Amino acid sequence: MRPITEGSDIPERVPPAVLRAWATKLRQLQAAHDRVVARAQAAQRRAALLIRQRAQYHAELGQVNAQITATQEAVTRKKAEVAALSAQVDEHRAARDAATARLLGTDRLSGTVATSHPLLLFPVRVETRFAARRIGPGTDLLLRVYPDDIHLDSHEPALTEEEELRGKEFWAHVAAAPAGADRQEHIRQGWQRLTEQFGTTRAAWLAHVLDPAQPGTVTRRDDSWTRAPHTQVLPDRWVAIGYRSDAARVTAWGRPIPETVAVGPDPRSTSQLGNNGMPPVDEGIRWITDFDQAESIGMGLRIPVAEENAQAGFDRIVVLGLKASWDAPTTAGRLVELFDAHHYTGSLALVEQLAPTNNTADAPAGFRSTSRNAADSMSVELGASLIRPGSDGELLAQALGLPASVFAHVRGADGSEQRRSSLMQAALLALCDSPLMRQLLGATGTDVLRDHFTKYVRARGPLPVLRVDSQPYGLLPVAALDRWISTTDQDPDRALATWWRAQRLTRRRHVPQAIQTTVESNPVVLLAQEANAFRYTVREFPEVSTQTTACAATAPHPGLPDAAADSRALVPARTGLGRIDDPARTGSAATARGGDGSAHLSNRRMGHFAGDTTASGDAAGGTHRHQARRLRLGGTGPARGPAATGPGTTGRCHRAGLALGTEQGLRPRSLTGTCGGGGRAEKRLLVARGESCNRRRALCGRPVVRAGPSRQMVARRGAPRSVLEHAARLSIRTPSPRARLGPLHSAIPRPHELHL
Amino acid sequence: MTEAQQAVAQAQAQVQAADRQIAAATAAVQTTQAAIAALEPRRQELQAGLTEIERLNAEITRDPLERATLQQVAAQLSARTAALEESHLVARFALEDAETLLASSITRRNELTTLLAGLATQIPEAEAQEAAAQQALAAAEAEVTALLEEGP
């Protein structure tokens, strides 16, 4: 371009219009040039970006490939390690179980307890105390075991002359009854005379043993009281296992227990009254007050403990034993005798769910200590058998492997609670929906799940509640899910068991976090509070008109995430996955199946169990008295451990769970642990046990009832507000008692594992 | 004479070869003996394990049982079982973690492979676009230059 000093660049002769056109053209070209520059820059940036991404991806791919290679090697290594450990664990478990089975059995090899043997575990009461060792330094744990009410037998089968005379008079009166409408009234009058003279239960025994329709040999006794109350259903010996932090710290075996152990004074004793004016303690019941005597007959254990255990104490002590020296027929016979003794001395009945344990302004208690009217008792004792197909009595007899006739005249045996529950389950299944249900459906299929749910899932337990006097006993079939096996490949429950095992293992990893994140209360405790639904919620669905979520284990809570519903029912609400009448089942497969009435203790052993005792504190700590009354029905191996009832050590009737409930102002929950089968009826009836404690106090010679909240406080009706609030927050409105058997408790040692 | 010397030399060579063989064999024997000696503790350990298993089995199957001894055996077995169960659980959890990591790694590898496959087609396209843009830019610059040189 020329310098400006040389003159104008633009000739003066260029017309302005041409100049403007030229300038316009130049601006257009500049704009186009700018656009092209922008496009080129964008294309350059994009290409550079893609190339950088490719380099990054290549680098990451290299890392990932290396990680995959290393992880594959790790997986291979871990698989081999798991396989090797699995084999070792199986071998050691088998050896441990074999040794345990020998120890629980008789001394002979033929008396070994097999894992295919179903067991009936009775509750017992345990008292513990640390004491200085007699010889040398150190501490011993003194442990006493007392039989429970259900063990006791004060029945006098023989008749006095007067009883025989009046009994025969009664039957003569019956024989002379006129036909027609007045016949029943005529018999009732005779029955009333008999009951007024001997009491209802004894009159029932007289009528039973002197029934002309069932002639038998009548034995005679020369006095109204001829023998001491006793028990003949104690095990061969006790074994006590002390746990701390879920690990067995000490195991001790007791001495052999005699066939018959007296639990009350002997009327033929010649002992004199003591200086304190108390009844004499004869030789038979000296074990109750003399620890050395108790130790000598196996009812007391002196357990040397290490100093560490003496200082730290134990979280839990489990005491159990088996009567392996009896064969199945003998066991069945003893059970029949025991139930007959309760039937004809105190009171034996099947209790309905939700029966109150105490008299309140709203309703009377489910137990009456006074005799019922003659017509009522006559219909039960002298009427037709109460056993009906599918009735609760028949179901209970089948589960226990007893003839149904033993409950033929037991009040409540004609109930249909379980059958109704099954029908309710069938009705509810179609309405229940939750992620858990969908997962189960995917794992098992609709038909299998429906069948299982209808037959076995029971929020209140799969067997009726038994009552001995005023003491209810829940029967809960238990089995070890981890060790359950099926005898056939076609068993539809296999898929369900496999699914639950995997779920339990998965959730077990998250249990610590689950407990930590719950600030309200320990969810284990929370889940134990209520076995029955106390609220129903209706949900509206677009495609379905209404949905009733009364199903405890599956109903999701509106407004809460589905995970809450899942966490509420982590385990099957049925505890038994197999049949206990299957003698071919091996290992720990002996489980119970109550819903279809097929459960049958065909090869039964009698066992005893007590747990939930806390022995902690200093060496001079007082005696801890606890009792969790429950009958456990399960296989030799699979009997699941007790609930961790916590440190509650005070309360009425020294039931551990009850004590905890009263301390917290909650409903007593001593039977809500791993049992849960009894539900509210058990728990409430449990409270009405003051007289039993008083009786025991008389026997023991020292007070056994500790100070605690009033009975009325314990027995108030309805769920406590605090429980309701907790439940509402956590969507645990109707926690199933079986949830106690779930992963939240998987870390709790089980009795069958016997960490020796 | 020559034949005799040859025979002697041959014999000497054979002796040397034999010496070498002897040395090699001696070394092999020593190596084997060392290996045997190294395995001896393991052999003794296994033997002790077998003896212990036999002892446990004998106590478990003794008829009638020796209760005190069997209680000790049961305690040993229970402790070992508990330890093994704990180890098994830990190993199983570690296996699950490794499997989870492997699955996620494989997933990421697949993702990266897909992304790289996409880039393999996108990059040439972008480079072509870039080249085209450069050509267009050169053309635009030339056009502007020409206009300026031409003048109004």
Coordinates of N, CA, C and O in Angstrom, one line a residue, chain A residues 287-437:
Chain A
W287 N -32.4 -79.5 98.5 CA -31.7 -78.9 97.4 C -32.2 -77.5 97.2 O -31.4 -76.7 96.6
I288 N -33.4 -77.2 97.6 CA -33.9 -75.9 97.3 C -33.2 -74.8 98.1 O -33.1 -73.7 97.7
T289 N -32.8 -75.2 99.3 CA -32.2 -74.2 100.2 C -30.7 -74.5 100.4 O -30.0 -73.6 100.9
D290 N -30.2 -75.6 100.0 CA -28.8 -76.0 100.2 C -28.1 -76.1 98.9 O -28.4 -77.1 98.1
F291 N -27.2 -75.2 98.6 CA -26.6 -75.3 97.3 C -25.8 -76.5 97.1 O -25.8 -77.1 96.0
D292 N -25.1 -76.9 98.1 CA -24.3 -78.2 97.9 C -25.1 -79.4 97.6 O -24.8 -80.2 96.8
Q293 N -26.3 -79.4 98.3 CA -27.2 -80.5 97.9 C -27.7 -80.3 96.5 O -27.9 -81.3 95.8
A294 N -28.0 -79.1 96.1 CA -28.5 -78.9 94.7 C -27.4 -79.3 93.7 O -27.7 -79.9 92.7
E295 N -26.2 -79.0 94.1 CA -25.1 -79.4 93.2 C -25.0 -80.9 93.1 O -24.7 -81.4 92.0
S296 N -25.2 -81.5 94.2 CA -25.1 -83.0 94.2 C -26.1 -83.7 93.3 O -25.9 -84.8 92.8
I297 N -27.3 -83.1 93.2 CA -28.3 -83.7 92.3 C -28.4 -83.0 91.0 O -29.4 -83.2 90.3
G298 N -27.4 -82.2 90.7 CA -27.4 -81.6 89.3 C -28.2 -80.4 89.1 O -28.3 -79.9 88.0
M299 N -28.9 -79.9 90.2 CA -29.7 -78.7 90.1 C -28.9 -77.4 90.4 O -29.5 -76.3 90.4
G300 N -27.7 -77.6 90.7 CA -26.8 -76.4 91.0 C -25.5 -76.7 90.3 O -25.0 -77.8 90.3
L301 N -24.9 -75.6 89.8 CA -23.6 -75.7 89.2 C -22.6 -74.7 89.8 O -23.0 -73.5 89.9
R302 N -21.5 -75.2 90.2 CA -20.4 -74.3 90.7 C -19.4 -74.2 89.5 O -18.7 -75.1 89.3
I303 N -19.4 -73.0 88.9 CA -18.6 -72.9 87.7 C -17.4 -72.0 87.9 O -17.5 -70.8 88.2
P304 N -16.2 -72.5 87.9 CA -15.0 -71.7 88.0 C -14.9 -70.7 86.8 O -15.1 -71.2 85.6
V305 N -14.7 -69.5 87.1 CA -14.6 -68.5 86.0 C -13.3 -67.8 86.1 O -12.8 -67.6 87.2
A306 N -12.8 -67.4 85.0 CA -11.5 -66.6 84.9 C -11.8 -65.3 85.5 O -12.9 -64.8 85.6
E307 N -10.7 -64.7 85.9 CA -10.8 -63.4 86.6 C -11.4 -62.3 85.6 O -12.2 -61.5 86.0
E308 N -11.1 -62.5 84.4 CA -11.7 -61.5 83.4 C -13.2 -61.7 83.3 O -13.9 -60.7 83.3
N309 N -13.7 -62.9 83.3 CA -15.1 -63.1 83.3 C -15.8 -62.7 84.6 O -16.9 -62.2 84.6
A310 N -15.1 -62.9 85.7 CA -15.6 -62.5 87.0 C -15.7 -60.9 87.0 O -16.7 -60.4 87.6
Q311 N -14.8 -60.3 86.4 CA -14.9 -58.8 86.5 C -15.9 -58.3 85.5 O -16.7 -57.4 85.8
A312 N -15.9 -58.8 84.3 CA -16.8 -58.3 83.2 C -18.2 -58.9 83.3 O -19.1 -58.3 82.8
G313 N -18.3 -60.1 83.9 CA -19.6 -60.7 83.9 C -20.0 -61.3 82.6 O -19.2 -61.4 81.7
F314 N -21.2 -61.7 82.5 CA -21.7 -62.3 81.3 C -22.9 -61.5 80.8 O -23.7 -61.0 81.6
D315 N -23.1 -61.4 79.5 CA -24.3 -60.8 79.0 C -25.5 -61.7 79.1 O -26.6 -61.3 79.3
R316 N -25.2 -63.0 79.0 CA -26.3 -63.9 79.0 C -25.8 -65.3 79.4 O -24.7 -65.6 79.1
I317 N -26.7 -66.0 80.1 CA -26.3 -67.4 80.5 C -27.5 -68.3 80.0 O -28.6 -68.0 80.3
V318 N -27.1 -69.2 79.2 CA -28.1 -70.2 78.7 C -27.9 -71.5 79.4 O -26.8 -72.0 79.5
V319 N -29.0 -72.0 79.9 CA -28.9 -73.3 80.6 C -29.9 -74.3 79.9 O -31.1 -73.9 79.6
L320 N -29.4 -75.4 79.5 CA -30.3 -76.3 78.8 C -29.9 -77.8 79.1 O -28.8 -78.0 79.6
G321 N -30.8 -78.6 78.8 CA -30.5 -80.1 79.0 C -31.6 -80.9 78.3 O -32.6 -80.4 77.9
L322 N -31.2 -82.1 78.1 CA -32.1 -83.0 77.4 C -32.3 -84.3 78.1 O -31.4 -84.8 78.8
K323 N -33.5 -84.8 78.0 CA -33.8 -86.1 78.6 C -33.6 -87.2 77.5 O -34.5 -87.7 76.9
A324 N -32.3 -87.5 77.3 CA -32.0 -88.4 76.3 C -32.1 -89.9 76.7 O -32.1 -90.8 75.8
S325 N -32.3 -90.1 78.0 CA -32.4 -91.5 78.4 C -33.7 -92.1 78.2 O -33.9 -93.3 78.4
W326 N -34.7 -91.3 77.8 CA -36.0 -91.8 77.4 C -36.1 -92.0 76.0 O -35.6 -91.2 75.2
D327 N -36.8 -93.0 75.6 CA -37.1 -93.2 74.2 C -38.4 -92.5 73.9 O -39.1 -91.9 74.8
A328 N -38.8 -92.5 72.6 CA -40.0 -91.7 72.2 C -41.3 -92.1 73.0 O -42.0 -91.2 73.5
P329 N -41.6 -93.4 73.1 CA -42.8 -93.8 73.8 C -42.8 -93.4 75.2 O -43.8 -92.9 75.8
T330 N -41.7 -93.5 75.9 CA -41.6 -93.1 77.3 C -41.8 -91.6 77.4 O -42.5 -91.1 78.3
T331 N -41.2 -90.9 76.5 CA -41.4 -89.4 76.6 C -42.8 -89.0 76.4 O -43.4 -88.2 77.1
A332 N -43.5 -89.7 75.4 CA -44.9 -89.4 75.2 C -45.7 -89.7 76.4 O -46.6 -88.9 76.8
G333 N -45.4 -90.8 77.0 CA -46.2 -91.2 78.2 C -46.0 -90.3 79.3 O -46.9 -89.9 80.0
R334 N -44.8 -89.8 79.5 CA -44.5 -88.8 80.6 C -45.2 -87.5 80.3 O -45.7 -86.9 81.3
L335 N -45.2 -87.1 79.1 CA -45.9 -85.9 78.8 C -47.4 -86.0 79.0 O -48.0 -85.1 79.6
V336 N -47.9 -87.1 78.7 CA -49.4 -87.3 78.9 C -49.7 -87.3 80.4 O -50.6 -86.7 80.9
E337 N -48.8 -88.0 81.2 CA -49.0 -88.0 82.6 C -48.9 -86.5 83.2 O -49.6 -86.1 84.1
L338 N -48.0 -85.8 82.6 CA -47.7 -84.4 83.1 C -49.0 -83.6 82.8 O -49.5 -82.8 83.7
F339 N -49.4 -83.7 81.6 CA -50.6 -82.8 81.2 C -51.8 -83.3 82.0 O -52.7 -82.5 82.4
D340 N -52.0 -84.6 82.2 CA -53.1 -85.1 83.0 C -53.0 -84.6 84.5 O -54.0 -84.2 85.1
A341 N -51.8 -84.5 85.0 CA -51.6 -84.0 86.3 C -52.0 -82.6 86.4 O -52.7 -82.2 87.4
H342 N -51.6 -81.8 85.5 CA -52.0 -80.4 85.5 C -53.5 -80.3 85.3 O -54.2 -79.4 85.9
H343 N -54.1 -81.1 84.4 CA -55.5 -81.0 84.2 C -56.3 -81.3 85.4 O -57.3 -80.7 85.7
Y344 N -55.8 -82.3 86.2 CA -56.6 -82.8 87.3 C -56.2 -82.3 88.7 O -56.6 -82.8 89.7
T345 N -55.3 -81.3 88.7 CA -54.9 -80.7 89.9 C -55.1 -79.2 89.9 O -55.8 -78.7 90.8
G346 N -54.5 -78.6 89.0 CA -54.7 -77.1 88.9 C -55.7 -76.8 87.8 O -56.9 -76.9 87.9
S347 N -55.1 -76.4 86.7 CA -55.9 -76.1 85.6 C -55.1 -76.1 84.3 O -54.0 -75.6 84.3
L348 N -55.6 -76.7 83.3 CA -54.9 -76.8 82.0 C -55.9 -76.3 81.0 O -57.0 -76.8 81.0
A349 N -55.4 -75.4 80.1 CA -56.3 -74.9 79.1 C -55.5 -74.4 78.0 O -54.3 -74.1 78.1
L350 N -56.2 -74.2 76.9 CA -55.6 -73.5 75.7 C -56.2 -72.0 75.8 O -57.4 -71.9 75.9
V351 N -55.4 -71.1 75.7 CA -55.8 -69.7 75.9 C -55.9 -69.0 74.5 O -55.1 -69.2 73.6
E352 N -56.9 -68.2 74.4 CA -57.1 -67.4 73.2 C -56.1 -66.3 73.2 O -55.7 -65.8 74.2
Q353 N -55.8 -65.9 72.0 CA -55.0 -64.7 71.9 C -55.7 -63.5 72.4 O -56.9 -63.4 72.4
L354 N -54.9 -62.6 72.9 CA -55.4 -61.3 73.4 C -56.2 -61.4 74.7 O -56.9 -60.5 75.1
A355 N -56.1 -62.6 75.4 CA -56.7 -62.7 76.7 C -56.0 -61.9 77.7 O -54.8 -62.0 77.8
P356 N -56.7 -61.0 78.4 CA -56.0 -60.1 79.3 C -55.4 -60.9 80.5 O -56.0 -61.9 80.9
T357 N -54.3 -60.5 81.0 CA -53.7 -61.1 82.1 C -54.2 -60.6 83.5 O -54.0 -61.2 84.5
N358 N -54.9 -59.5 83.4 CA -55.3 -58.9 84.7 C -56.8 -58.4 84.5 O -57.2 -58.0 83.4
N359 N -57.4 -58.3 85.7 CA -58.7 -57.7 85.7 C -58.5 -56.2 85.5 O -57.7 -55.6 86.2
T360 N -59.3 -55.6 84.7 CA -59.3 -54.2 84.5 C -60.7 -53.7 84.5 O -61.7 -54.5 84.5
A361 N -60.8 -52.4 84.4 CA -62.2 -51.8 84.3 C -62.9 -52.2 83.1 O -64.1 -52.2 83.0
D362 N -62.1 -52.5 82.0 CA -62.7 -52.8 80.7 C -63.0 -54.3 80.6 O -64.0 -54.6 79.9
A363 N -62.2 -55.2 81.1 CA -62.5 -56.6 80.9 C -61.8 -57.4 82.0 O -60.9 -57.0 82.6
P364 N -62.4 -58.5 82.2 CA -61.8 -59.4 83.3 C -60.6 -60.1 82.7 O -60.4 -60.2 81.5
A365 N -59.8 -60.7 83.6 CA -58.6 -61.4 83.2 C -59.1 -62.7 82.5 O -60.2 -63.2 82.7
G366 N -58.2 -63.3 81.8 CA -58.5 -64.5 81.1 C -58.4 -65.7 82.0 O -58.7 -66.8 81.5
F367 N -58.0 -65.6 83.2 CA -57.9 -66.7 84.1 C -58.8 -66.4 85.3 O -58.8 -65.3 85.9
R368 N -59.5 -67.5 85.8 CA -60.3 -67.4 87.0 C -59.8 -68.4 88.0 O -59.8 -69.6 87.7
S369 N -59.4 -67.9 89.1 CA -59.0 -68.8 90.1 C -60.1 -69.5 90.8 O -59.9 -70.6 91.4
T370 N -61.3 -68.9 90.8 CA -62.4 -69.6 91.4 C -63.0 -70.6 90.4 O -62.9 -70.4 89.2
S371 N -63.7 -71.5 90.9 CA -64.3 -72.6 90.1 C -65.4 -72.0 89.2 O -66.1 -71.0 89.7
R372 N -65.6 -72.5 88.1 CA -66.7 -72.1 87.2 C -67.9 -72.8 87.7 O -67.9 -73.7 88.5
N373 N -69.0 -72.4 87.2 CA -70.2 -73.1 87.6 C -70.3 -74.5 87.1 O -69.6 -74.9 86.2
A374 N -71.1 -75.3 87.8 CA -71.1 -76.7 87.5 C -71.5 -77.1 86.1 O -70.9 -78.0 85.5
A375 N -72.4 -76.3 85.6 CA -72.9 -76.7 84.2 C -71.7 -76.4 83.2 O -71.5 -77.2 82.3
D376 N -71.0 -75.3 83.5 CA -69.9 -75.0 82.5 C -68.8 -76.1 82.6 O -68.3 -76.6 81.6
S377 N -68.4 -76.4 83.8 CA -67.3 -77.4 84.0 C -67.8 -78.8 83.5 O -67.0 -79.6 83.0
M378 N -69.1 -79.1 83.7 CA -69.6 -80.4 83.3 C -69.5 -80.6 81.8 O -69.2 -81.6 81.3
S379 N -69.8 -79.5 81.1 CA -69.8 -79.6 79.7 C -68.4 -79.9 79.2 O -68.2 -80.6 78.1
V380 N -67.4 -79.4 79.9 CA -66.0 -79.6 79.4 C -65.6 -81.0 79.9 O -65.0 -81.8 79.1
E381 N -65.8 -81.3 81.1 CA -65.2 -82.5 81.7 C -66.0 -83.8 81.3 O -65.4 -84.8 81.2
L382 N -67.3 -83.6 81.3 CA -68.1 -84.8 81.1 C -68.7 -84.9 79.7 O -69.3 -85.9 79.3
G383 N -68.6 -83.8 79.0 CA -69.2 -83.8 77.6 C -68.4 -84.5 76.6 O -67.5 -85.2 77.0
A384 N -68.8 -84.4 75.4 CA -68.1 -85.1 74.3 C -66.7 -84.4 74.2 O -66.4 -83.4 74.7
S385 N -65.9 -85.2 73.5 CA -64.5 -84.7 73.3 C -64.5 -83.4 72.6 O -65.3 -83.1 71.6
L386 N -63.7 -82.5 73.0 CA -63.6 -81.1 72.4 C -62.8 -81.1 71.2 O -62.7 -80.1 70.5
I387 N -62.1 -82.2 70.9 CA -61.2 -82.3 69.7 C -62.1 -82.4 68.5 O -62.9 -83.2 68.4
R388 N -61.8 -81.5 67.6 CA -62.5 -81.5 66.3 C -61.4 -81.5 65.2 O -60.3 -81.1 65.5
P389 N -61.7 -81.9 64.1 CA -60.7 -81.9 63.0 C -60.2 -80.4 62.8 O -61.0 -79.5 62.5
G390 N -59.0 -80.2 62.9 CA -58.4 -78.9 62.7 C -58.5 -78.0 63.9 O -58.1 -76.8 63.8
S391 N -59.0 -78.5 65.0 CA -59.1 -77.6 66.2 C -57.8 -77.4 66.8 O -56.8 -78.1 66.5
D392 N -57.7 -76.4 67.6 CA -56.4 -76.0 68.3 C -55.9 -77.2 69.1 O -54.7 -77.4 69.1
G393 N -56.8 -77.9 69.8 CA -56.4 -79.0 70.6 C -55.7 -80.1 69.7 O -54.7 -80.7 70.1
E394 N -56.3 -80.4 68.6 CA -55.8 -81.4 67.8 C -54.4 -81.0 67.2 O -53.5 -81.8 67.1
L395 N -54.4 -79.7 66.8 CA -53.1 -79.2 66.3 C -52.0 -79.3 67.4 O -50.9 -79.7 67.0
L396 N -52.3 -78.9 68.6 CA -51.3 -79.0 69.6 C -50.9 -80.4 69.9 O -49.7 -80.7 70.1
A397 N -51.8 -81.3 70.0 CA -51.5 -82.7 70.2 C -50.6 -83.3 69.1 O -49.6 -84.0 69.4
Q398 N -50.9 -82.9 67.9 CA -50.1 -83.4 66.8 C -48.7 -82.8 66.9 O -47.7 -83.5 66.6
A399 N -48.6 -81.6 67.2 CA -47.3 -80.9 67.3 C -46.4 -81.6 68.4 O -45.2 -81.7 68.2
L400 N -47.1 -82.0 69.4 CA -46.4 -82.6 70.6 C -46.2 -84.1 70.4 O -45.5 -84.7 71.2
G401 N -46.8 -84.6 69.4 CA -46.7 -86.1 69.2 C -47.5 -86.9 70.2 O -47.1 -88.0 70.6
L402 N -48.6 -86.3 70.7 CA -49.4 -87.0 71.7 C -50.7 -87.3 71.1 O -51.2 -86.8 70.2
P403 N -51.4 -88.3 71.8 CA -52.8 -88.6 71.3 C -53.7 -87.4 71.6 O -53.5 -86.8 72.6
A404 N -54.6 -87.2 70.7 CA -55.4 -86.0 70.9 C -56.3 -86.1 72.1 O -56.8 -85.1 72.6
S405 N -56.5 -87.3 72.6 CA -57.4 -87.5 73.7 C -56.8 -86.8 75.0 O -57.6 -86.5 75.9
V406 N -55.6 -86.5 75.0 CA -55.0 -85.9 76.2 C -55.6 -84.5 76.4 O -55.7 -84.0 77.5
F407 N -56.1 -83.9 75.3 CA -56.7 -82.6 75.4 C -58.2 -82.6 75.1 O -58.8 -81.6 74.8
A408 N -58.7 -83.8 75.2 CA -60.1 -84.0 74.8 C -61.1 -83.2 75.7 O -62.1 -82.7 75.3
H409 N -60.7 -83.1 77.0 CA -61.5 -82.3 77.9 C -60.8 -81.1 78.5 O -61.0 -80.8 79.7
V410 N -59.9 -80.6 77.7 CA -59.1 -79.4 78.2 C -59.8 -78.2 77.6 O -60.1 -78.1 76.4
R411 N -60.1 -77.2 78.4 CA -60.8 -76.1 78.0 C -60.0 -75.3 76.9 O -58.8 -75.1 77.0
G412 N -60.7 -75.0 75.8 CA -60.1 -74.3 74.7 C -59.6 -75.2 73.6 O -59.2 -74.7 72.6
A413 N -59.7 -76.5 73.9 CA -59.2 -77.4 72.8 C -60.0 -77.4 71.6 O -59.6 -77.9 70.5
D414 N -61.3 -77.0 71.7 CA -62.2 -76.9 70.6 C -62.0 -75.6 69.8 O -62.8 -75.4 68.9
G415 N -61.1 -74.8 70.2 CA -60.9 -73.5 69.5 C -60.4 -73.7 68.1 O -59.9 -74.8 67.7
S416 N -60.7 -72.7 67.3 CA -60.3 -72.8 65.9 C -59.4 -71.5 65.5 O -59.5 -71.0 64.4
E417 N -58.7 -71.1 66.5 CA -57.9 -69.9 66.3 C -56.9 -70.0 65.1 O -56.8 -69.1 64.3
Q418 N -56.2 -71.1 65.1 CA -55.3 -71.3 64.0 C -55.9 -71.5 62.6 O -55.4 -71.0 61.6
R419 N -57.0 -72.1 62.6 CA -57.7 -72.3 61.3 C -58.2 -70.9 60.8 O -58.1 -70.6 59.7
R420 N -58.8 -70.2 61.8 CA -59.2 -68.8 61.4 C -58.0 -68.0 60.9 O -58.2 -67.2 60.0
S421 N -57.0 -68.1 61.6 CA -55.8 -67.3 61.2 C -55.3 -67.7 59.8 O -54.9 -66.9 59.0
S422 N -55.4 -69.0 59.5 CA -55.0 -69.4 58.1 C -56.0 -68.8 57.1 O -55.5 -68.3 56.0
L423 N -57.2 -68.8 57.4 CA -58.2 -68.2 56.5 C -57.9 -66.7 56.3 O -58.0 -66.2 55.2
M424 N -57.6 -66.1 57.4 CA -57.3 -64.6 57.3 C -56.1 -64.4 56.5 O -56.0 -63.4 55.7
Q425 N -55.1 -65.2 56.6 CA -53.9 -65.1 55.8 C -54.2 -65.2 54.3 O -53.7 -64.5 53.5
A426 N -55.1 -66.2 54.1 CA -55.4 -66.4 52.7 C -56.2 -65.2 52.1 O -56.0 -64.8 51.0
A427 N -57.0 -64.6 53.0 CA -57.7 -63.4 52.5 C -56.8 -62.2 52.4 O -57.0 -61.4 51.5
L428 N -55.8 -62.1 53.2 CA -55.0 -60.9 53.2 C -53.9 -61.0 52.1 O -53.4 -59.9 51.7
L429 N -53.5 -62.1 51.7 CA -52.4 -62.2 50.8 C -52.7 -61.5 49.5 O -51.8 -60.8 49.0
A430 N -53.9 -61.6 49.1 CA -54.2 -60.9 47.8 C -54.2 -59.4 47.9 O -54.0 -58.7 46.9
L431 N -54.3 -58.9 49.2 CA -54.3 -57.5 49.4 C -52.9 -56.9 49.7 O -52.7 -55.7 49.6
C432 N -52.1 -57.8 50.2 CA -50.8 -57.3 50.6 C -49.9 -57.0 49.4 O -49.8 -57.8 48.5
D433 N -49.2 -56.0 49.5 CA -48.2 -55.7 48.5 C -47.0 -54.9 49.1 O -47.3 -54.0 50.0
S434 N -45.9 -55.2 48.7 CA -44.7 -54.5 49.2 C -43.5 -55.0 48.3 O -43.6 -56.0 47.6
P435 N -42.5 -54.2 48.3 CA -41.3 -54.7 47.6 C -40.8 -56.1 48.1 O -40.4 -56.9 47.3
L436 N -41.0 -56.3 49.4 CA -40.6 -57.6 49.9 C -41.4 -58.7 49.2 O -40.9 -59.8 48.8
M437 N -42.7 -58.5 49.2 CA -43.6 -59.5 48.6 C -43.3 -59.7 47.1 O -43.3 -60.9 46.7

